[in-house]
PDB file of C-alpha atoms and ligand atoms in Angstrom:
ATOM      1  CA  MET A   1      -0.116   0.463  -0.374  1.00 82.00           C
ATOM      2  CA  SER A   2       1.038   3.658  -0.663  1.00 90.00           C
ATOM      3  CA  ILE A   3       2.009   5.667   2.321  1.00 96.00           C
ATOM      4  CA  PRO A   4      -1.628   7.640   3.030  1.00 97.00           C
ATOM      5  CA  GLN A   5      -1.664  10.731   4.031  1.00 98.00           C
ATOM      6  CA  PHE A   6      -4.296  12.436   6.410  1.00 98.00           C
ATOM      7  CA  THR A   7      -5.447  15.858   7.029  1.00 98.00           C
ATOM      8  CA  LEU A   8      -5.052  18.836   9.687  1.00 98.00           C
ATOM      9  CA  ASN A   9      -7.537  20.459  10.919  1.00 98.00           C
ATOM     10  CA  ASP A  10      -6.277  23.711   9.175  1.00 98.00           C
ATOM     11  CA  GLY A  11      -6.219  21.574   6.141  1.00 98.00           C
ATOM     12  CA  LEU A  12      -2.615  20.978   5.476  1.00 98.00           C
ATOM     13  CA  LYS A  13      -1.640  17.732   4.460  1.00 98.00           C
ATOM     14  CA  ILE A  14       0.156  15.100   6.561  1.00 98.00           C
ATOM     15  CA  PRO A  15       2.470  12.490   5.520  1.00 98.00           C
ATOM     16  CA  ALA A  16       1.121   9.472   7.573  1.00 98.00           C
ATOM     17  CA  LEU A  17       5.111   7.768   7.487  1.00 98.00           C
ATOM     18  CA  ALA A  18       8.292  10.287   8.403  1.00 98.00           C
ATOM     19  CA  LEU A  19      11.888   9.839   8.998  1.00 98.00           C
ATOM     20  CA  GLY A  20      12.291  10.835  13.395  1.00 98.00           C
ATOM     21  CA  THR A  21      15.334  12.277  13.921  1.00 98.00           C
ATOM     22  CA  ALA A  22      16.606  12.426  17.150  1.00 98.00           C
ATOM     23  CA  ASN A  23      19.596  10.800  17.235  1.00 97.00           C
ATOM     24  CA  SER A  24      21.302  12.204  13.533  1.00 97.00           C
ATOM     25  CA  THR A  25      23.532  14.303  14.232  1.00 97.00           C
ATOM     26  CA  GLY A  26      26.190  15.157  11.579  1.00 98.00           C
ATOM     27  CA  ASP A  27      27.143  13.181   8.357  1.00 98.00           C
ATOM     28  CA  GLU A  28      25.504  10.005  10.067  1.00 98.00           C
ATOM     29  CA  GLY A  29      22.531  12.264  10.335  1.00 98.00           C
ATOM     30  CA  TYR A  30      22.210  13.899   7.225  1.00 98.00           C
ATOM     31  CA  HIS A  31      22.983   9.902   5.294  1.00 98.00           C
ATOM     32  CA  ALA A  32      20.115   8.761   7.132  1.00 98.00           C
ATOM     33  CA  VAL A  33      18.273  11.467   5.550  1.00 98.00           C
ATOM     34  CA  LEU A  34      18.935  11.642   2.756  1.00 98.00           C
ATOM     35  CA  ALA A  35      18.529   8.098   2.205  1.00 98.00           C
ATOM     36  CA  ALA A  36      14.953   8.650   3.191  1.00 98.00           C
ATOM     37  CA  LEU A  37      14.151  11.172   0.683  1.00 98.00           C
ATOM     38  CA  LYS A  38      15.533   9.435  -1.864  1.00 98.00           C
ATOM     39  CA  ALA A  39      13.407   6.243  -0.450  1.00 98.00           C
ATOM     40  CA  GLY A  40      10.399   8.199  -1.280  1.00 98.00           C
ATOM     41  CA  TYR A  41       9.432   9.590   2.707  1.00 98.00           C
ATOM     42  CA  ARG A  42       8.522  13.316   2.287  1.00 98.00           C
ATOM     43  CA  HIS A  43       8.277  13.874   5.511  1.00 98.00           C
ATOM     44  CA  ILE A  44      11.079  14.769   8.086  1.00 98.00           C
ATOM     45  CA  ASP A  45      10.453  15.395  11.711  1.00 99.00           C
ATOM     46  CA  THR A  46      13.435  17.641  13.587  1.00 98.00           C
ATOM     47  CA  ALA A  47      13.487  19.631  16.730  1.00 98.00           C
ATOM     48  CA  SER A  48      16.366  22.508  17.828  1.00 98.00           C
ATOM     49  CA  ALA A  49      17.132  20.227  20.812  1.00 98.00           C
ATOM     50  CA  TYR A  50      18.020  17.508  18.391  1.00 98.00           C
ATOM     51  CA  ASN A  51      20.822  18.892  16.660  1.00 97.00           C
ATOM     52  CA  SER A  52      19.894  17.281  13.566  1.00 98.00           C
ATOM     53  CA  GLU A  53      18.572  20.453  11.911  1.00 98.00           C
ATOM     54  CA  GLU A  54      21.496  21.155   9.652  1.00 98.00           C
ATOM     55  CA  PRO A  55      21.958  17.658   8.776  1.00 98.00           C
ATOM     56  CA  VAL A  56      17.953  18.283   7.823  1.00 98.00           C
ATOM     57  CA  GLY A  57      18.811  20.961   6.012  1.00 98.00           C
ATOM     58  CA  ARG A  58      21.050  19.944   3.689  1.00 98.00           C
ATOM     59  CA  ALA A  59      19.369  16.871   2.591  1.00 98.00           C
ATOM     60  CA  ILE A  60      17.058  18.992   2.035  1.00 98.00           C
ATOM     61  CA  LYS A  61      18.883  20.481  -0.389  1.00 98.00           C
ATOM     62  CA  ASP A  62      21.208  17.956  -1.599  1.00 98.00           C
ATOM     63  CA  SER A  63      17.864  15.563  -1.985  1.00 98.00           C
ATOM     64  CA  GLY A  64      17.595  18.254  -5.850  1.00 98.00           C
ATOM     65  CA  ILE A  65      13.079  17.311  -4.081  1.00 98.00           C
ATOM     66  CA  PRO A  66      11.612  20.365  -5.223  1.00 98.00           C
ATOM     67  CA  ARG A  67      10.654  22.091  -0.573  1.00 98.00           C
ATOM     68  CA  GLU A  68       6.937  21.728  -1.735  1.00 98.00           C
ATOM     69  CA  GLU A  69       7.054  18.157  -1.469  1.00 98.00           C
ATOM     70  CA  ILE A  70       8.711  17.457   1.702  1.00 98.00           C
ATOM     71  CA  PHE A  71       6.788  17.962   5.285  1.00 98.00           C
ATOM     72  CA  VAL A  72       8.974  19.266   7.655  1.00 99.00           C
ATOM     73  CA  THR A  73       8.691  19.601  11.481  1.00 99.00           C
ATOM     74  CA  THR A  74      11.092  21.157  14.114  1.00 99.00           C
ATOM     75  CA  LYS A  75       9.458  22.291  17.810  1.00 98.00           C
ATOM     76  CA  LEU A  76      10.517  24.575  20.607  1.00 98.00           C
ATOM     77  CA  TRP A  77      12.804  23.906  23.243  1.00 98.00           C
ATOM     78  CA  GLY A  78      12.088  24.708  26.322  1.00 97.00           C
ATOM     79  CA  ASP A  79      14.103  28.029  27.169  1.00 96.00           C
ATOM     80  CA  ASP A  80      12.671  28.567  24.202  1.00 97.00           C
ATOM     81  CA  HIS A  81       8.652  29.540  25.591  1.00 98.00           C
ATOM     82  CA  LYS A  82       9.138  33.277  26.193  1.00 96.00           C
ATOM     83  CA  ASN A  83      10.205  33.809  22.565  1.00 97.00           C
ATOM     84  CA  PRO A  84       8.737  31.430  20.187  1.00 98.00           C
ATOM     85  CA  GLU A  85       9.224  33.475  16.925  1.00 98.00           C
ATOM     86  CA  ALA A  86      12.490  34.066  17.546  1.00 98.00           C
ATOM     87  CA  ALA A  87      13.442  30.208  18.147  1.00 98.00           C
ATOM     88  CA  LEU A  88      11.493  29.451  14.896  1.00 98.00           C
ATOM     89  CA  ALA A  89      14.078  31.764  12.990  1.00 98.00           C
ATOM     90  CA  LYS A  90      16.582  30.301  14.295  1.00 98.00           C
ATOM     91  CA  SER A  91      15.387  26.884  13.546  1.00 98.00           C
ATOM     92  CA  LEU A  92      14.676  28.296   9.708  1.00 98.00           C
ATOM     93  CA  LYS A  93      18.326  29.541  10.070  1.00 98.00           C
ATOM     94  CA  THR A  94      19.559  26.295  10.632  1.00 98.00           C
ATOM     95  CA  LEU A  95      17.553  24.693   8.565  1.00 98.00           C
ATOM     96  CA  GLY A  96      18.259  26.824   5.621  1.00 98.00           C
ATOM     97  CA  LEU A  97      14.677  26.856   5.092  1.00 98.00           C
ATOM     98  CA  ASP A  98      12.359  29.958   4.665  1.00 98.00           C
ATOM     99  CA  TYR A  99       9.035  27.180   5.633  1.00 98.00           C
ATOM    100  CA  VAL A 100       8.312  24.595   7.973  1.00 98.00           C
ATOM    101  CA  ASP A 101       5.007  23.009   7.423  1.00 99.00           C
ATOM    102  CA  LEU A 102       4.393  22.204  11.252  1.00 99.00           C
ATOM    103  CA  TYR A 103       6.123  23.745  14.525  1.00 99.00           C
ATOM    104  CA  LEU A 104       5.573  22.070  17.800  1.00 99.00           C
ATOM    105  CA  ILE A 105       6.287  23.179  21.575  1.00 98.00           C
ATOM    106  CA  HIS A 106       7.983  20.529  22.032  1.00 98.00           C
ATOM    107  CA  TRP A 107       7.552  19.873  25.832  1.00 98.00           C
ATOM    108  CA  PRO A 108       4.171  21.608  28.334  1.00 98.00           C
ATOM    109  CA  ILE A 109       7.819  22.675  30.716  1.00 97.00           C
ATOM    110  CA  PRO A 110       9.164  25.806  30.208  1.00 97.00           C
ATOM    111  CA  LEU A 111      12.878  25.138  31.512  1.00 97.00           C
ATOM    112  CA  THR A 112      15.709  27.433  32.752  1.00 96.00           C
ATOM    113  CA  GLU A 113      18.483  27.438  30.414  1.00 93.00           C
ATOM    114  CA  GLU A 114      20.341  24.959  32.856  1.00 93.00           C
ATOM    115  CA  GLY A 115      17.572  22.826  32.376  1.00 93.00           C
ATOM    116  CA  LYS A 116      15.376  22.624  35.131  1.00 96.00           C
ATOM    117  CA  ALA A 117      11.866  23.534  35.518  1.00 96.00           C
ATOM    118  CA  ASP A 118      10.893  27.089  35.091  1.00 96.00           C
ATOM    119  CA  PRO A 119       9.324  29.163  38.135  1.00 92.00           C
ATOM    120  CA  SER A 120       8.571  32.596  36.753  1.00 94.00           C
ATOM    121  CA  GLU A 121       4.974  33.312  36.327  1.00 89.00           C
ATOM    122  CA  ASP A 122       4.605  34.697  33.301  1.00 92.00           C
ATOM    123  CA  LEU A 123       5.765  31.328  31.483  1.00 95.00           C
ATOM    124  CA  ASP A 124       3.247  29.316  30.843  1.00 96.00           C
ATOM    125  CA  PHE A 125       2.308  26.816  28.328  1.00 98.00           C
ATOM    126  CA  VAL A 126      -0.882  28.601  27.391  1.00 98.00           C
ATOM    127  CA  LYS A 127       0.880  31.687  27.160  1.00 98.00           C
ATOM    128  CA  THR A 128       3.290  30.174  24.360  1.00 98.00           C
ATOM    129  CA  TRP A 129       0.562  28.883  22.736  1.00 98.00           C
ATOM    130  CA  ALA A 130      -1.758  32.423  22.655  1.00 98.00           C
ATOM    131  CA  LYS A 131       2.386  33.258  20.950  1.00 98.00           C
ATOM    132  CA  PHE A 132       2.346  30.132  18.597  1.00 98.00           C
ATOM    133  CA  GLN A 133      -1.367  31.009  16.783  1.00 98.00           C
ATOM    134  CA  LYS A 134       1.053  33.999  15.234  1.00 98.00           C
ATOM    135  CA  LEU A 135       3.096  32.419  13.832  1.00 98.00           C
ATOM    136  CA  VAL A 136       0.580  30.685  11.581  1.00 98.00           C
ATOM    137  CA  GLY A 137       1.944  31.799   7.856  1.00 98.00           C
ATOM    138  CA  LYS A 138       5.039  33.979   9.014  1.00 98.00           C
ATOM    139  CA  GLY A 139       7.260  30.707   9.162  1.00 98.00           C
ATOM    140  CA  THR A 140       4.934  27.768   9.712  1.00 98.00           C
ATOM    141  CA  LYS A 141       2.227  26.536   7.987  1.00 98.00           C
ATOM    142  CA  SER A 142       0.597  24.388  11.535  1.00 98.00           C
ATOM    143  CA  ILE A 143       1.316  24.744  14.573  1.00 98.00           C
ATOM    144  CA  GLY A 144       1.197  22.052  17.213  1.00 99.00           C
ATOM    145  CA  VAL A 145       1.478  20.725  20.902  1.00 98.00           C
ATOM    146  CA  SER A 146       4.030  17.602  21.648  1.00 98.00           C
ATOM    147  CA  ASN A 147       3.890  15.411  25.054  1.00 98.00           C
ATOM    148  CA  PHE A 148       0.854  16.998  26.024  1.00 98.00           C
ATOM    149  CA  ASP A 149      -1.191  14.645  28.345  1.00 98.00           C
ATOM    150  CA  ILE A 150      -5.452  15.163  28.256  1.00 98.00           C
ATOM    151  CA  VAL A 151      -5.419  17.566  31.381  1.00 97.00           C
ATOM    152  CA  ASN A 152      -2.909  19.379  29.872  1.00 98.00           C
ATOM    153  CA  LEU A 153      -4.955  18.988  26.950  1.00 98.00           C
ATOM    154  CA  GLU A 154      -7.801  19.906  28.648  1.00 98.00           C
ATOM    155  CA  LYS A 155      -5.939  23.434  30.192  1.00 98.00           C
ATOM    156  CA  LEU A 156      -4.801  24.516  27.200  1.00 98.00           C
ATOM    157  CA  LEU A 157      -7.622  24.443  25.084  1.00 98.00           C
ATOM    158  CA  SER A 158     -10.637  25.877  27.512  1.00 98.00           C
ATOM    159  CA  ALA A 159      -8.177  28.514  28.417  1.00 98.00           C
ATOM    160  CA  GLU A 160      -9.418  32.314  26.992  1.00 98.00           C
ATOM    161  CA  SER A 161      -6.683  32.751  24.747  1.00 98.00           C
ATOM    162  CA  THR A 162      -6.660  29.599  22.841  1.00 98.00           C
ATOM    163  CA  THR A 163      -8.064  30.579  19.607  1.00 98.00           C
ATOM    164  CA  VAL A 164      -6.683  27.765  17.469  1.00 98.00           C
ATOM    165  CA  VAL A 165      -6.394  24.099  18.143  1.00 98.00           C
ATOM    166  CA  PRO A 166      -3.424  22.306  17.105  1.00 98.00           C
ATOM    167  CA  ALA A 167      -3.032  20.269  14.522  1.00 98.00           C
ATOM    168  CA  VAL A 168      -1.132  17.623  16.090  1.00 98.00           C
ATOM    169  CA  ASN A 169       0.187  16.592  19.854  1.00 98.00           C
ATOM    170  CA  GLN A 170       3.240  14.191  18.660  1.00 98.00           C
ATOM    171  CA  VAL A 171       2.950  12.313  21.446  1.00 98.00           C
ATOM    172  CA  GLU A 172       5.081   8.384  23.267  1.00 98.00           C
ATOM    173  CA  LEU A 173       3.311   5.502  21.562  1.00 98.00           C
ATOM    174  CA  HIS A 174       4.197   1.817  20.840  1.00 98.00           C
ATOM    175  CA  PRO A 175       2.278  -1.201  21.764  1.00 98.00           C
ATOM    176  CA  SER A 176       3.900  -0.665  25.601  1.00 97.00           C
ATOM    177  CA  LEU A 177       2.140   2.478  25.634  1.00 97.00           C
ATOM    178  CA  PRO A 178      -0.783   2.145  23.588  1.00 98.00           C
ATOM    179  CA  GLN A 179      -2.598   5.347  25.776  1.00 97.00           C
ATOM    180  CA  HIS A 180      -5.409   4.334  23.814  1.00 97.00           C
ATOM    181  CA  LYS A 181      -8.231   7.189  25.978  1.00 97.00           C
ATOM    182  CA  LEU A 182      -5.497   9.658  24.446  1.00 98.00           C
ATOM    183  CA  VAL A 183      -5.635   8.639  21.569  1.00 98.00           C
ATOM    184  CA  GLU A 184      -9.286   8.835  21.191  1.00 98.00           C
ATOM    185  CA  PHE A 185      -9.482  12.436  23.143  1.00 98.00           C
ATOM    186  CA  ASN A 186      -7.270  13.725  20.390  1.00 98.00           C
ATOM    187  CA  LYS A 187      -9.892  11.937  18.111  1.00 98.00           C
ATOM    188  CA  SER A 188     -12.263  14.196  19.415  1.00 98.00           C
ATOM    189  CA  LYS A 189     -10.423  16.815  19.606  1.00 98.00           C
ATOM    190  CA  GLY A 190      -9.314  16.809  15.604  1.00 98.00           C
ATOM    191  CA  ILE A 191      -6.728  17.246  17.067  1.00 98.00           C
ATOM    192  CA  VAL A 192      -4.014  14.297  14.929  1.00 98.00           C
ATOM    193  CA  LEU A 193      -1.647  12.418  16.794  1.00 98.00           C
ATOM    194  CA  GLU A 194       2.181  11.800  15.656  1.00 98.00           C
ATOM    195  CA  ALA A 195       3.714   8.498  17.492  1.00 98.00           C
ATOM    196  CA  TYR A 196       7.314   9.028  18.583  1.00 98.00           C
ATOM    197  CA  SER A 197       9.626   5.935  19.275  1.00 98.00           C
ATOM    198  CA  PRO A 198       6.979   3.705  17.580  1.00 98.00           C
ATOM    199  CA  LEU A 199       9.598   0.461  17.743  1.00 98.00           C
ATOM    200  CA  GLY A 200      10.271   1.030  21.203  1.00 96.00           C
ATOM    201  CA  SER A 201      13.277   2.798  21.324  1.00 94.00           C
ATOM    202  CA  LYS A 202      16.270   2.608  22.818  1.00 90.00           C
ATOM    203  CA  ASN A 203      17.263  -0.965  23.387  1.00 86.00           C
ATOM    204  CA  THR A 204      13.597  -2.491  21.987  1.00 86.00           C
ATOM    205  CA  GLN A 205      11.974  -5.559  23.343  1.00 91.00           C
ATOM    206  CA  LEU A 206       9.323  -5.313  20.769  1.00 96.00           C
ATOM    207  CA  LEU A 207      11.006  -6.403  17.752  1.00 97.00           C
ATOM    208  CA  ASP A 208      11.494  -9.722  19.292  1.00 96.00           C
ATOM    209  CA  ASN A 209       8.175  -9.873  20.930  1.00 97.00           C
ATOM    210  CA  ALA A 210       6.832 -13.267  19.395  1.00 97.00           C
ATOM    211  CA  GLU A 211       3.592 -12.376  19.043  1.00 98.00           C
ATOM    212  CA  LEU A 212       4.392  -9.700  16.519  1.00 98.00           C
ATOM    213  CA  LYS A 213       6.499 -12.114  14.986  1.00 98.00           C
ATOM    214  CA  LYS A 214       3.546 -14.331  13.587  1.00 98.00           C
ATOM    215  CA  ILE A 215       1.259 -11.386  12.165  1.00 98.00           C
ATOM    216  CA  ALA A 216       4.442  -9.745  10.622  1.00 98.00           C
ATOM    217  CA  ASP A 217       5.208 -13.249   9.113  1.00 98.00           C
ATOM    218  CA  ARG A 218       1.235 -13.536   7.743  1.00 98.00           C
ATOM    219  CA  TYR A 219       2.140 -10.043   6.093  1.00 98.00           C
ATOM    220  CA  GLY A 220       5.934 -11.394   4.731  1.00 98.00           C
ATOM    221  CA  VAL A 221       7.049  -8.161   6.213  1.00 98.00           C
ATOM    222  CA  SER A 222       9.553  -7.200   9.582  1.00 98.00           C
ATOM    223  CA  VAL A 223       7.506  -6.458  12.922  1.00 98.00           C
ATOM    224  CA  ALA A 224       9.213  -2.291  12.444  1.00 98.00           C
ATOM    225  CA  ASN A 225       6.965  -2.637   9.309  1.00 98.00           C
ATOM    226  CA  ILE A 226       3.865  -3.682  11.407  1.00 98.00           C
ATOM    227  CA  LEU A 227       4.107  -1.238  14.482  1.00 98.00           C
ATOM    228  CA  ILE A 228       4.173   0.433  10.995  1.00 98.00           C
ATOM    229  CA  SER A 229       1.170  -0.161   9.899  1.00 98.00           C
ATOM    230  CA  TRP A 230      -0.223  -0.707  13.089  1.00 98.00           C
ATOM    231  CA  SER A 231       0.474   3.466  13.801  1.00 98.00           C
ATOM    232  CA  ILE A 232      -1.468   4.247  10.492  1.00 98.00           C
ATOM    233  CA  TRP A 233      -4.144   2.028  11.081  1.00 98.00           C
ATOM    234  CA  ARG A 234      -5.227   4.006  13.784  1.00 98.00           C
ATOM    235  CA  GLY A 235      -5.011   7.284  12.476  1.00 98.00           C
ATOM    236  CA  VAL A 236      -1.503   8.070  13.682  1.00 98.00           C
ATOM    237  CA  VAL A 237       0.993   9.137  11.953  1.00 98.00           C
ATOM    238  CA  VAL A 238       3.936   7.589  12.424  1.00 98.00           C
ATOM    239  CA  LEU A 239       7.771   8.637  12.912  1.00 98.00           C
ATOM    240  CA  PRO A 240      10.163   5.949  13.182  1.00 98.00           C
ATOM    241  CA  LYS A 241      14.169   6.628  13.995  1.00 98.00           C
ATOM    242  CA  SER A 242      17.124   5.167  12.180  1.00 98.00           C
ATOM    243  CA  ASN A 243      20.497   6.189  11.111  1.00 98.00           C
ATOM    244  CA  LYS A 244      21.269   3.231   9.002  1.00 98.00           C
ATOM    245  CA  PRO A 245      20.197   4.106   5.826  1.00 98.00           C
ATOM    246  CA  GLU A 246      18.877   0.215   5.183  1.00 98.00           C
ATOM    247  CA  ARG A 247      16.944   0.617   8.216  1.00 98.00           C
ATOM    248  CA  VAL A 248      15.186   3.367   6.725  1.00 98.00           C
ATOM    249  CA  GLU A 249      14.937   2.007   3.261  1.00 98.00           C
ATOM    250  CA  ALA A 250      13.410  -1.075   5.119  1.00 98.00           C
ATOM    251  CA  ASN A 251      10.844   0.530   7.129  1.00 98.00           C
ATOM    252  CA  PHE A 252       9.546   2.477   4.097  1.00 98.00           C
ATOM    253  CA  LYS A 253       6.713   0.086   3.591  1.00 97.00           C
ATOM    254  CA  VAL A 254       3.414   0.139   4.996  1.00 97.00           C
ATOM    255  CA  VAL A 255       0.883  -2.930   4.802  1.00 98.00           C
ATOM    256  CA  LYS A 256      -3.034  -2.538   5.398  1.00 97.00           C
ATOM    257  CA  LEU A 257      -3.416  -4.611   8.767  1.00 98.00           C
ATOM    258  CA  LYS A 258      -6.791  -5.897   9.215  1.00 98.00           C
ATOM    259  CA  ASP A 259      -8.841  -4.262  11.935  1.00 98.00           C
ATOM    260  CA  GLU A 260      -8.420  -8.399  13.866  1.00 98.00           C
ATOM    261  CA  ASP A 261      -4.442  -8.023  13.427  1.00 98.00           C
ATOM    262  CA  GLY A 262      -5.048  -4.141  15.175  1.00 98.00           C
ATOM    263  CA  GLU A 263      -6.944  -4.599  17.850  1.00 98.00           C
ATOM    264  CA  GLU A 264      -4.486  -7.496  19.328  1.00 98.00           C
ATOM    265  CA  ILE A 265      -1.571  -5.642  18.893  1.00 98.00           C
ATOM    266  CA  ASN A 266      -4.011  -2.535  21.067  1.00 98.00           C
ATOM    267  CA  GLN A 267      -4.206  -5.418  23.862  1.00 98.00           C
ATOM    268  CA  LEU A 268      -0.368  -6.574  23.283  1.00 98.00           C
ATOM    269  CA  TYR A 269       0.210  -4.187  26.802  1.00 97.00           C
ATOM    270  CA  LYS A 270      -1.981  -6.927  29.061  1.00 97.00           C
ATOM    271  CA  LYS A 271       0.504  -8.855  28.335  1.00 96.00           C
ATOM    272  CA  ILE A 272       3.254  -7.341  27.457  1.00 95.00           C
ATOM    273  CA  GLY A 273       3.420  -5.065  30.708  1.00 94.00           C
ATOM    274  CA  LYS A 274       3.093  -0.724  30.164  1.00 94.00           C
ATOM    275  CA  LYS A 275       6.196   0.732  29.896  1.00 94.00           C
ATOM    276  CA  ARG A 276       6.726   4.840  29.282  1.00 95.00           C
ATOM    277  CA  TYR A 277      10.907   5.104  27.902  1.00 95.00           C
ATOM    278  CA  ILE A 278      10.794   9.092  27.686  1.00 96.00           C
ATOM    279  CA  SER A 279      10.199  11.229  30.789  1.00 94.00           C
ATOM    280  CA  PRO A 280      12.412  13.820  32.034  1.00 96.00           C
ATOM    281  CA  ASN A 281      12.928  15.118  34.924  1.00 94.00           C
ATOM    282  CA  TRP A 282      12.866  18.463  35.398  1.00 95.00           C
ATOM    283  CA  GLY A 283      11.003  18.581  38.571  1.00 92.00           C
ATOM    284  CA  ALA A 284       8.139  19.023  37.133  1.00 94.00           C
ATOM    285  CA  THR A 285       5.021  17.049  36.781  1.00 94.00           C
ATOM    286  CA  ILE A 286       4.367  16.565  32.686  1.00 96.00           C
ATOM    287  CA  PHE A 287       2.127  13.285  32.417  1.00 96.00           C
ATOM    288  CA  HIS A 288      -0.846  13.516  35.118  1.00 93.00           C
ATOM    289  CA  ASP A 289      -2.412  10.212  34.179  1.00 74.00           C
ATOM    290  CA  GLU A 290      -0.381   7.520  33.393  1.00 65.00           C
ATOM    291  CA  GLU A 291      -3.586   5.603  32.317  1.00 51.00           C
ATOM    292  CA  GLU A 292      -3.287   2.725  29.054  1.00 44.00           C
TER     293      GLU A 292
HETATM  294  P1  A2P B 301      19.806   2.623  14.419  1.00 76.13           P
HETATM  295  O1  A2P B 301      19.874   3.802  14.301  1.00 76.13           O
HETATM  296  O2  A2P B 301      20.382   1.583  15.100  1.00 76.13           O
HETATM  297  O3  A2P B 301      18.980   2.097  13.798  1.00 76.13           O
HETATM  298  P2  A2P B 301      11.559   4.280  17.567  1.00 76.13           P
HETATM  299  O4  A2P B 301      12.568   5.251  18.703  1.00 76.13           O
HETATM  300  O5  A2P B 301      11.650   4.606  16.522  1.00 76.13           O
HETATM  301  O6  A2P B 301      11.596   3.289  18.298  1.00 76.13           O
HETATM  302  O7  A2P B 301      13.411   3.231  17.116  1.00 76.13           O
HETATM  303  C1  A2P B 301      13.766   2.514  18.134  1.00 76.13           C
HETATM  304  C2  A2P B 301      15.490   1.995  17.267  1.00 76.13           C
HETATM  305  O8  A2P B 301      15.310   0.966  16.162  1.00 76.13           O
HETATM  306  C3  A2P B 301      16.220   3.764  16.866  1.00 76.13           C
HETATM  307  O9  A2P B 301      16.930   4.135  17.012  1.00 76.13           O
HETATM  308  C4  A2P B 301      17.371   2.324  15.579  1.00 76.13           C
HETATM  309  O10 A2P B 301      18.040   2.466  15.967  1.00 76.13           O
HETATM  310  C5  A2P B 301      16.688   0.800  15.626  1.00 76.13           C
HETATM  311  N1  A2P B 301      15.445   0.559  14.302  1.00 76.13           N
HETATM  312  C6  A2P B 301      14.917   1.281  13.544  1.00 76.13           C
HETATM  313  N2  A2P B 301      14.741   0.979  12.345  1.00 76.13           N
HETATM  314  C7  A2P B 301      14.918  -0.856  12.627  1.00 76.13           C
HETATM  315  C8  A2P B 301      14.754  -1.862  11.703  1.00 76.13           C
HETATM  316  N3  A2P B 301      13.939  -1.842  10.790  1.00 76.13           N
HETATM  317  N4  A2P B 301      15.285  -3.540  12.667  1.00 76.13           N
HETATM  318  C9  A2P B 301      15.766  -2.832  13.835  1.00 76.13           C
HETATM  319  N5  A2P B 301      16.259  -1.775  14.866  1.00 76.13           N
HETATM  320  C10 A2P B 301      15.610  -0.417  13.945  1.00 76.13           C
END
């Protein structure tokens, strides 16, 4: 099956499969991104905190693919909540682009430069979002959030200053952390979810899971392909990472999962247990209600 596109709440189309570049720095990252674009990826996910904006921009330029055919996302880091406009300008400069397609608040927690939650009263994600709303059409086409749970989304959506519903919410999602309630909540608000660490993050056990292997064998694809296809089956944009060009290429394959297989993967956490891999310790609550 070809790679589907989803439509965001502002009308923008987004390719459902992207290369995640949290580990793709320097020349190694450049070659991974170039391999992705050659393999057919048209969506690259980066962030100012990844140190991958420069190699991403260089690979886009060298690929020869017209800019408008590639969907590029970057993110605002915690110590930039004061001035998203300046942070976006800096990201664009590093990327060598004049716009991104999507700009996200990377985490709901403003940080000091020392990397701790910033207690300043003039800083919180509601205020940051009010500034984000002014960036639409000025360096980014769409705006969204990342690592927002239901509690924080409700706070954001009910704030008086919020006039734009985030187009996406990018969160950790894989069979050990399927977050079914969050998926349902985002759908009900018209917010597209994006899955990071979809293969189970570093030292992943998921790729060796016997149940997933059985499903993969039935489709004649790898477990990674099944995990990627499961996200898309759920209506979730999926952002697998790899710095190995052969894996980047092999991951660019989506099969149409049968509902019964999707449902089986939905329930897998009951057997393998729940696990969140990415949860920084900044001295502030990020995730309020650890649910399934
Ligand atoms: P590597 O760069 O060594 O290929 P994610 O964080 O997206 O869940 O991915 C977890 C890790 O799985 C990636 O950092 C990547 O590391 C590795 N990986 C990606 N694709 C595959 C694959 N097809 N088979 C095995 N490992 C993979």
